[in-house]
């Protein structure tokens, strides 16, 4: 019996049966609508270019039962769902039946400004909880969404208590991001997390060989998850109870995936011959299925748990809220379509004749495909009740606290580095802007102490859902105090960069999910930004606004060698949409860039930031920060706009544009050139990203401000240009286009070497000698 079924018009078994019947009818309409949405995009809508439009009718069909049971019975308004990418038409069909999507959009799948190819929070016109499309990344997002919700609820309130669902295909379980996520120590306590695996045993190219379900279930169980298997539906279970039923069950249980899929393509006569198999159990199975008519026999083979509404509702009701749950729902890819079970049905499309036949079978009209249920019908009542239950209150966005542009401290002197400045700025904010500091949450994959967050951690504590004992609190030699408590503002994850940026993206989305703004900062070794690049980018695409700090960076690591270099990260920062990249050279520049980045978070139109920092000790007095308040403010504006003139010669013949850790070499080169009688200006680039945007704006290709170009690269000081950075030289190569001057670009293009910094810089030709030589070549 289905547990806790809501009554529709009465009590008792008849009411439950009526609701099941209505749910199954809605399921058939969802199947039709999702199939028709794809059909219209490919077969009906004009396509002058002839390019493939695509869509996934088979992948959508395998999810219709699961999603119907969820939306029209199990979900509440507080729940959030991540929908597998290829089932986006199912989501839009459901939203249409719920009245959340206008009919005009049903003809716009994959059209410009229409329904997106995969669910998108930021681009789809209807309600989407999680953007998906990057296999494995969308599936894990609700884990980090659950953590973000708990953080918000515990510190500020308003996060609610809803479940976090992931709907994913079984082939997604091949992705390493899945297993990195479920084994993090934070995850086993997330009882609100429910994953539903669409176990259709097919990938894009083939039927998945072997039987992996038991192994996968064991891996989840070992990670502390509740595992529910929905393998068989009611009809098959009833057959198993008859004489010969145990033999049939054993036959199907040990059957390989390819053989099962082939049986789905058989006629009833072929199935009667093949299904019994060979050996001693063949006779009992043949006797069992002999009395079944052809339609019942064919239906029985397809009667899997993932297509049985009653079984699905029982599974949802049996979720253990004390730990995460995974439901393995066995399905047939293409269920209910002529293409069901075919190994190449992933991107196949129904023909016009097949669509017409499907419309007849499902009681719809191919010429009027978008018809809703008639008023007064049980199905219409079910849709209306679900819409009312799922309606969320209008979100009130709380304005993020003001972040000061300048902490008004004297410019640092002595020796220091930009990584140290990160921790110092965070501590200063707790004193000078406590409201803003209270909204900061830092995240680290086990590198807090080595990235200078120790002082911040000691001040604000480590976040944990419950308070834990710090057994080293009374140890006099312990410098880093690991106080885990609900009031903490730092989240410590294991060593998995994909988890870091996954959580960062969800912490950066709390302002739009629950109206509570956070200012998230994730810190990672810069060489491993590449490892985290895809989920980081996807989190930004999904609307998460956060700051990623890569530190330490480049070959400036020197003795640590080539394995820990980061050549491409400066240009990656330029190329990442929705994000501003900075690479400051001095501590004061780091402060101003970080404050500017924090001020851009947690609001409509906000944007993420990436800061590339260094551990190289630098004489901070060489920043030459003006002491006059107005001049200081002008310097700050230039720093946060992308560059400033660090040194101006009376008669320059060359300009040295340097970034980050290489600024000391540029200054030393300018001194030597001056001694040779060649004046050199030195420009300190803090954000090639913003400079490139300004250049695009000057050409009319963007709406970004362009004033910084005339301030830093004025026409009357246009000279040949040498660029240098601890990264790939093409990062700054575009600077020559500002005034159309000759340029030579210095940077890192080879794998690094271990050694002293002087030897490493010389090896890559980014040392002072190389800058001087390159400048002389340009001048001559």
PDB file of C-alpha atoms in Angstrom, residues 159-371:
ATOM      1  CA  UNK A 159      16.904  29.261   5.074  1.00  0.00           C
ATOM      2  CA  UNK A 160      13.984  26.971   5.786  1.00  0.00           C
ATOM      3  CA  UNK A 161      14.100  23.194   6.079  1.00  0.00           C
ATOM      4  CA  UNK A 162      13.320  21.767   2.637  1.00  0.00           C
ATOM      5  CA  UNK A 163      14.811  18.691   1.028  1.00  0.00           C
ATOM      6  CA  UNK A 164      17.474  18.941  -1.669  1.00  0.00           C
ATOM      7  CA  UNK A 165      16.863  16.517  -4.548  1.00  0.00           C
ATOM      8  CA  UNK A 166      19.190  15.480  -7.368  1.00  0.00           C
ATOM      9  CA  UNK A 167      17.793  13.696 -10.407  1.00  0.00           C
ATOM     10  CA  UNK A 168      20.669  12.168 -12.325  1.00  0.00           C
ATOM     11  CA  UNK A 169      21.324   9.548 -14.941  1.00  0.00           C
ATOM     12  CA  UNK A 170      23.249   6.413 -14.018  1.00  0.00           C
ATOM     13  CA  UNK A 171      25.974   7.282 -16.550  1.00  0.00           C
ATOM     14  CA  UNK A 172      26.668  10.449 -14.514  1.00  0.00           C
ATOM     15  CA  UNK A 173      27.984   8.196 -11.769  1.00  0.00           C
ATOM     16  CA  UNK A 174      31.085   7.718 -13.926  1.00  0.00           C
ATOM     17  CA  UNK A 175      32.086  11.294 -13.109  1.00  0.00           C
ATOM     18  CA  UNK A 176      34.757  11.686 -10.448  1.00  0.00           C
ATOM     19  CA  UNK A 177      33.056  14.806  -9.101  1.00  0.00           C
ATOM     20  CA  UNK A 178      30.267  12.580  -7.775  1.00  0.00           C
ATOM     21  CA  UNK A 179      32.562  10.512  -5.606  1.00  0.00           C
ATOM     22  CA  UNK A 180      34.680  13.447  -4.469  1.00  0.00           C
ATOM     23  CA  UNK A 181      31.484  15.028  -3.202  1.00  0.00           C
ATOM     24  CA  UNK A 182      29.836  12.140  -1.393  1.00  0.00           C
ATOM     25  CA  UNK A 183      32.948  11.238   0.561  1.00  0.00           C
ATOM     26  CA  UNK A 184      33.505  14.709   2.027  1.00  0.00           C
ATOM     27  CA  UNK A 185      33.168  14.593   5.809  1.00  0.00           C
ATOM     28  CA  UNK A 186      30.436  17.259   5.733  1.00  0.00           C
ATOM     29  CA  UNK A 187      28.052  15.176   3.609  1.00  0.00           C
ATOM     30  CA  UNK A 188      26.974  12.187   5.763  1.00  0.00           C
ATOM     31  CA  UNK A 189      25.031  14.468   8.112  1.00  0.00           C
ATOM     32  CA  UNK A 190      22.914  16.013   5.327  1.00  0.00           C
ATOM     33  CA  UNK A 191      19.668  14.136   5.859  1.00  0.00           C
ATOM     34  CA  UNK A 192      17.746  16.541   3.640  1.00  0.00           C
ATOM     35  CA  UNK A 193      19.652  15.341   0.555  1.00  0.00           C
ATOM     36  CA  UNK A 194      17.900  12.835  -1.728  1.00  0.00           C
ATOM     37  CA  UNK A 195      19.424  11.596  -4.973  1.00  0.00           C
ATOM     38  CA  UNK A 196      17.293   9.691  -7.474  1.00  0.00           C
ATOM     39  CA  UNK A 197      19.318   7.781 -10.033  1.00  0.00           C
ATOM     40  CA  UNK A 198      17.591   7.172 -13.363  1.00  0.00           C
ATOM     41  CA  UNK A 199      19.028   3.679 -13.780  1.00  0.00           C
ATOM     42  CA  UNK A 200      18.242   3.137 -17.457  1.00  0.00           C
ATOM     43  CA  UNK A 201      21.506   1.272 -18.122  1.00  0.00           C
ATOM     44  CA  UNK A 202      22.343   3.313 -21.207  1.00  0.00           C
ATOM     45  CA  UNK A 203      24.894   6.014 -21.912  1.00  0.00           C
ATOM     46  CA  UNK A 204      25.122   8.209 -24.989  1.00  0.00           C
ATOM     47  CA  UNK A 205      26.734   5.602 -27.218  1.00  0.00           C
ATOM     48  CA  UNK A 206      25.736   2.217 -25.880  1.00  0.00           C
ATOM     49  CA  UNK A 207      24.083  -0.053 -23.388  1.00  0.00           C
ATOM     50  CA  UNK A 208      26.360  -0.064 -20.343  1.00  0.00           C
ATOM     51  CA  UNK A 209      27.964  -3.523 -20.139  1.00  0.00           C
ATOM     52  CA  UNK A 210      27.870  -5.582 -16.981  1.00  0.00           C
ATOM     53  CA  UNK A 211      25.754  -5.089 -13.903  1.00  0.00           C
ATOM     54  CA  UNK A 212      27.175  -2.262 -11.773  1.00  0.00           C
ATOM     55  CA  UNK A 213      24.181  -1.422  -9.597  1.00  0.00           C
ATOM     56  CA  UNK A 214      25.240  -3.541  -6.607  1.00  0.00           C
ATOM     57  CA  UNK A 215      28.722  -2.033  -6.634  1.00  0.00           C
ATOM     58  CA  UNK A 216      27.382   1.499  -6.852  1.00  0.00           C
ATOM     59  CA  UNK A 217      24.899   0.897  -4.059  1.00  0.00           C
ATOM     60  CA  UNK A 218      27.692  -0.476  -1.895  1.00  0.00           C
ATOM     61  CA  UNK A 219      29.794   2.621  -2.493  1.00  0.00           C
ATOM     62  CA  UNK A 220      26.974   4.901  -1.376  1.00  0.00           C
ATOM     63  CA  UNK A 221      26.263   2.723   1.657  1.00  0.00           C
ATOM     64  CA  UNK A 222      29.945   2.806   2.613  1.00  0.00           C
ATOM     65  CA  UNK A 223      29.791   6.626   2.489  1.00  0.00           C
ATOM     66  CA  UNK A 224      26.967   6.591   5.046  1.00  0.00           C
ATOM     67  CA  UNK A 225      23.991   6.991   2.713  1.00  0.00           C
ATOM     68  CA  UNK A 226      20.638   5.295   2.943  1.00  0.00           C
ATOM     69  CA  UNK A 227      20.256   3.199  -0.221  1.00  0.00           C
ATOM     70  CA  UNK A 228      16.828   2.365  -1.656  1.00  0.00           C
ATOM     71  CA  UNK A 229      16.528   0.127  -4.713  1.00  0.00           C
ATOM     72  CA  UNK A 230      13.416   0.359  -6.879  1.00  0.00           C
ATOM     73  CA  UNK A 231      13.980  -2.426  -9.345  1.00  0.00           C
ATOM     74  CA  UNK A 232      10.572  -3.973 -10.006  1.00  0.00           C
ATOM     75  CA  UNK A 233       7.053  -2.642 -10.315  1.00  0.00           C
ATOM     76  CA  UNK A 234       3.814  -4.029  -8.901  1.00  0.00           C
ATOM     77  CA  UNK A 235       2.956  -6.278 -11.842  1.00  0.00           C
ATOM     78  CA  UNK A 236       6.345  -8.015 -11.892  1.00  0.00           C
ATOM     79  CA  UNK A 237       6.337  -8.403  -8.120  1.00  0.00           C
ATOM     80  CA  UNK A 238       2.946 -10.095  -8.370  1.00  0.00           C
ATOM     81  CA  UNK A 239       4.292 -12.457 -11.062  1.00  0.00           C
ATOM     82  CA  UNK A 240       7.239 -13.337  -8.831  1.00  0.00           C
ATOM     83  CA  UNK A 241       4.795 -14.700  -6.256  1.00  0.00           C
ATOM     84  CA  UNK A 242       3.343 -17.227  -8.709  1.00  0.00           C
ATOM     85  CA  UNK A 243       4.804 -20.659  -9.478  1.00  0.00           C
ATOM     86  CA  UNK A 244       7.933 -20.074 -11.526  1.00  0.00           C
ATOM     87  CA  UNK A 245       8.155 -16.501 -10.284  1.00  0.00           C
ATOM     88  CA  UNK A 246      11.379 -16.955  -8.322  1.00  0.00           C
ATOM     89  CA  UNK A 247      12.978 -18.469 -11.414  1.00  0.00           C
ATOM     90  CA  UNK A 248      11.881 -15.448 -13.476  1.00  0.00           C
ATOM     91  CA  UNK A 249      13.238 -13.049 -10.889  1.00  0.00           C
ATOM     92  CA  UNK A 250      16.577 -14.859 -10.759  1.00  0.00           C
ATOM     93  CA  UNK A 251      16.715 -14.868 -14.555  1.00  0.00           C
ATOM     94  CA  UNK A 252      16.219 -11.111 -14.782  1.00  0.00           C
ATOM     95  CA  UNK A 253      18.510 -10.393 -11.825  1.00  0.00           C
ATOM     96  CA  UNK A 254      21.517 -12.099 -13.405  1.00  0.00           C
ATOM     97  CA  UNK A 255      20.746 -10.951 -16.926  1.00  0.00           C
ATOM     98  CA  UNK A 256      23.311  -8.563 -18.398  1.00  0.00           C
ATOM     99  CA  UNK A 257      22.185  -5.111 -19.420  1.00  0.00           C
ATOM    100  CA  UNK A 258      22.601  -5.663 -23.190  1.00  0.00           C
ATOM    101  CA  UNK A 259      20.481  -8.829 -23.132  1.00  0.00           C
ATOM    102  CA  UNK A 260      17.720  -7.100 -21.174  1.00  0.00           C
ATOM    103  CA  UNK A 261      17.730  -4.153 -23.586  1.00  0.00           C
ATOM    104  CA  UNK A 262      17.508  -6.543 -26.543  1.00  0.00           C
ATOM    105  CA  UNK A 263      14.457  -8.209 -25.036  1.00  0.00           C
ATOM    106  CA  UNK A 264      12.753  -4.808 -24.937  1.00  0.00           C
ATOM    107  CA  UNK A 265      12.991  -4.731 -28.713  1.00  0.00           C
ATOM    108  CA  UNK A 266      11.354  -8.148 -29.139  1.00  0.00           C
ATOM    109  CA  UNK A 267       7.808  -8.921 -30.223  1.00  0.00           C
ATOM    110  CA  UNK A 268       5.644 -10.959 -27.848  1.00  0.00           C
ATOM    111  CA  UNK A 269       6.377 -14.152 -29.773  1.00  0.00           C
ATOM    112  CA  UNK A 270      10.110 -13.508 -29.701  1.00  0.00           C
ATOM    113  CA  UNK A 271       9.929 -12.691 -26.007  1.00  0.00           C
ATOM    114  CA  UNK A 272       8.174 -15.985 -25.196  1.00  0.00           C
ATOM    115  CA  UNK A 273      11.060 -17.770 -26.901  1.00  0.00           C
ATOM    116  CA  UNK A 274      13.952 -15.754 -25.455  1.00  0.00           C
ATOM    117  CA  UNK A 275      12.885 -14.802 -21.940  1.00  0.00           C
ATOM    118  CA  UNK A 276      12.889 -18.315 -20.415  1.00  0.00           C
ATOM    119  CA  UNK A 277      16.538 -18.784 -21.370  1.00  0.00           C
ATOM    120  CA  UNK A 278      18.111 -22.216 -20.973  1.00  0.00           C
ATOM    121  CA  UNK A 279      18.662 -24.698 -18.171  1.00  0.00           C
ATOM    122  CA  UNK A 280      16.408 -26.105 -15.504  1.00  0.00           C
ATOM    123  CA  UNK A 281      14.492 -22.846 -14.931  1.00  0.00           C
ATOM    124  CA  UNK A 282      13.467 -22.376 -18.569  1.00  0.00           C
ATOM    125  CA  UNK A 283      10.396 -24.595 -18.243  1.00  0.00           C
ATOM    126  CA  UNK A 284       8.945 -22.950 -15.106  1.00  0.00           C
ATOM    127  CA  UNK A 285       9.439 -19.479 -16.644  1.00  0.00           C
ATOM    128  CA  UNK A 286       7.777 -20.528 -19.886  1.00  0.00           C
ATOM    129  CA  UNK A 287       4.849 -21.957 -17.940  1.00  0.00           C
ATOM    130  CA  UNK A 288       4.585 -18.749 -15.906  1.00  0.00           C
ATOM    131  CA  UNK A 289       4.335 -16.423 -18.896  1.00  0.00           C
ATOM    132  CA  UNK A 290       2.269 -18.716 -21.102  1.00  0.00           C
ATOM    133  CA  UNK A 291      -1.136 -17.537 -19.748  1.00  0.00           C
ATOM    134  CA  UNK A 292      -0.243 -13.858 -20.220  1.00  0.00           C
ATOM    135  CA  UNK A 293      -1.669 -12.143 -23.262  1.00  0.00           C
ATOM    136  CA  UNK A 294       0.803 -10.385 -25.524  1.00  0.00           C
ATOM    137  CA  UNK A 295       0.148  -6.895 -24.155  1.00  0.00           C
ATOM    138  CA  UNK A 296       0.550  -8.066 -20.548  1.00  0.00           C
ATOM    139  CA  UNK A 297       3.758  -9.916 -21.349  1.00  0.00           C
ATOM    140  CA  UNK A 298       5.297  -6.887 -23.019  1.00  0.00           C
ATOM    141  CA  UNK A 299       4.153  -4.629 -20.184  1.00  0.00           C
ATOM    142  CA  UNK A 300       5.538  -6.993 -17.554  1.00  0.00           C
ATOM    143  CA  UNK A 301       9.087  -6.805 -18.912  1.00  0.00           C
ATOM    144  CA  UNK A 302       8.895  -3.002 -18.771  1.00  0.00           C
ATOM    145  CA  UNK A 303       7.322  -2.902 -15.315  1.00  0.00           C
ATOM    146  CA  UNK A 304      10.328  -1.471 -13.482  1.00  0.00           C
ATOM    147  CA  UNK A 305      10.264   0.420 -10.184  1.00  0.00           C
ATOM    148  CA  UNK A 306      11.202   3.732 -11.745  1.00  0.00           C
ATOM    149  CA  UNK A 307       7.987   3.680 -13.786  1.00  0.00           C
ATOM    150  CA  UNK A 308       5.707   2.543 -10.968  1.00  0.00           C
ATOM    151  CA  UNK A 309       4.122   5.614  -9.356  1.00  0.00           C
ATOM    152  CA  UNK A 310       3.043   3.698  -6.251  1.00  0.00           C
ATOM    153  CA  UNK A 311       6.525   2.283  -5.689  1.00  0.00           C
ATOM    154  CA  UNK A 312       8.044   5.727  -6.144  1.00  0.00           C
ATOM    155  CA  UNK A 313       5.736   7.301  -3.588  1.00  0.00           C
ATOM    156  CA  UNK A 314       6.528   4.525  -1.104  1.00  0.00           C
ATOM    157  CA  UNK A 315      10.241   5.192  -1.614  1.00  0.00           C
ATOM    158  CA  UNK A 316       9.835   8.942  -1.068  1.00  0.00           C
ATOM    159  CA  UNK A 317       7.882   8.274   2.124  1.00  0.00           C
ATOM    160  CA  UNK A 318      10.612   5.937   3.374  1.00  0.00           C
ATOM    161  CA  UNK A 319      13.461   8.461   3.201  1.00  0.00           C
ATOM    162  CA  UNK A 320      15.531   8.576   6.398  1.00  0.00           C
ATOM    163  CA  UNK A 321      15.964  12.253   7.247  1.00  0.00           C
ATOM    164  CA  UNK A 322      19.014  11.612   9.450  1.00  0.00           C
ATOM    165  CA  UNK A 323      21.370  10.862   6.540  1.00  0.00           C
ATOM    166  CA  UNK A 324      21.519  11.424   2.787  1.00  0.00           C
ATOM    167  CA  UNK A 325      19.507   9.024   0.652  1.00  0.00           C
ATOM    168  CA  UNK A 326      20.040   7.630  -2.825  1.00  0.00           C
ATOM    169  CA  UNK A 327      17.206   5.913  -4.668  1.00  0.00           C
ATOM    170  CA  UNK A 328      18.213   3.655  -7.549  1.00  0.00           C
ATOM    171  CA  UNK A 329      15.133   3.747  -9.754  1.00  0.00           C
ATOM    172  CA  UNK A 330      15.333   1.197 -12.564  1.00  0.00           C
ATOM    173  CA  UNK A 331      13.913   2.651 -15.769  1.00  0.00           C
ATOM    174  CA  UNK A 332      13.766   2.088 -19.506  1.00  0.00           C
ATOM    175  CA  UNK A 333      15.318   4.774 -21.676  1.00  0.00           C
ATOM    176  CA  UNK A 334      12.604   5.939 -24.035  1.00  0.00           C
ATOM    177  CA  UNK A 335       9.861   4.367 -21.909  1.00  0.00           C
ATOM    178  CA  UNK A 336       6.536   4.620 -23.706  1.00  0.00           C
ATOM    179  CA  UNK A 337       8.081   5.688 -27.018  1.00  0.00           C
ATOM    180  CA  UNK A 338       8.695   3.627 -30.161  1.00  0.00           C
ATOM    181  CA  UNK A 339      12.438   4.026 -29.523  1.00  0.00           C
ATOM    182  CA  UNK A 340      12.388   2.562 -26.005  1.00  0.00           C
ATOM    183  CA  UNK A 341      15.358   0.401 -25.140  1.00  0.00           C
ATOM    184  CA  UNK A 342      17.188   0.902 -28.444  1.00  0.00           C
ATOM    185  CA  UNK A 343      20.943   1.278 -27.801  1.00  0.00           C
ATOM    186  CA  UNK A 344      21.154   4.287 -30.158  1.00  0.00           C
ATOM    187  CA  UNK A 345      18.060   6.116 -28.959  1.00  0.00           C
ATOM    188  CA  UNK A 346      19.914   8.810 -27.020  1.00  0.00           C
ATOM    189  CA  UNK A 347      19.451  11.559 -29.606  1.00  0.00           C
ATOM    190  CA  UNK A 348      16.933   9.861 -31.878  1.00  0.00           C
ATOM    191  CA  UNK A 349      13.746  11.709 -32.805  1.00  0.00           C
ATOM    192  CA  UNK A 350      10.300  10.332 -33.516  1.00  0.00           C
ATOM    193  CA  UNK A 351       9.032  10.635 -37.079  1.00  0.00           C
ATOM    194  CA  UNK A 352       5.791  12.400 -37.970  1.00  0.00           C
ATOM    195  CA  UNK A 353       3.999   9.056 -38.218  1.00  0.00           C
ATOM    196  CA  UNK A 354       5.365   7.965 -34.857  1.00  0.00           C
ATOM    197  CA  UNK A 355       4.246  11.235 -33.267  1.00  0.00           C
ATOM    198  CA  UNK A 356       0.769  10.803 -34.688  1.00  0.00           C
ATOM    199  CA  UNK A 357       0.554   7.238 -33.375  1.00  0.00           C
ATOM    200  CA  UNK A 358       1.801   8.382 -29.976  1.00  0.00           C
ATOM    201  CA  UNK A 359      -0.827  11.131 -29.851  1.00  0.00           C
ATOM    202  CA  UNK A 360      -3.558   8.580 -30.576  1.00  0.00           C
ATOM    203  CA  UNK A 361      -2.280   6.208 -27.884  1.00  0.00           C
ATOM    204  CA  UNK A 362      -1.999   8.938 -25.251  1.00  0.00           C
ATOM    205  CA  UNK A 363      -5.325  10.569 -26.104  1.00  0.00           C
ATOM    206  CA  UNK A 364      -3.881  13.872 -27.351  1.00  0.00           C
ATOM    207  CA  UNK A 365      -3.942  15.774 -30.626  1.00  0.00           C
ATOM    208  CA  UNK A 366      -0.856  16.304 -32.771  1.00  0.00           C
ATOM    209  CA  UNK A 367      -2.438  19.389 -34.342  1.00  0.00           C
ATOM    210  CA  UNK A 368      -3.180  20.898 -30.903  1.00  0.00           C
ATOM    211  CA  UNK A 369      -0.344  19.487 -28.813  1.00  0.00           C
ATOM    212  CA  UNK A 370      -0.489  21.885 -25.860  1.00  0.00           C
ATOM    213  CA  UNK A 371      -3.981  21.159 -24.559  1.00  0.00           C
TER     214      UNK A 371
END
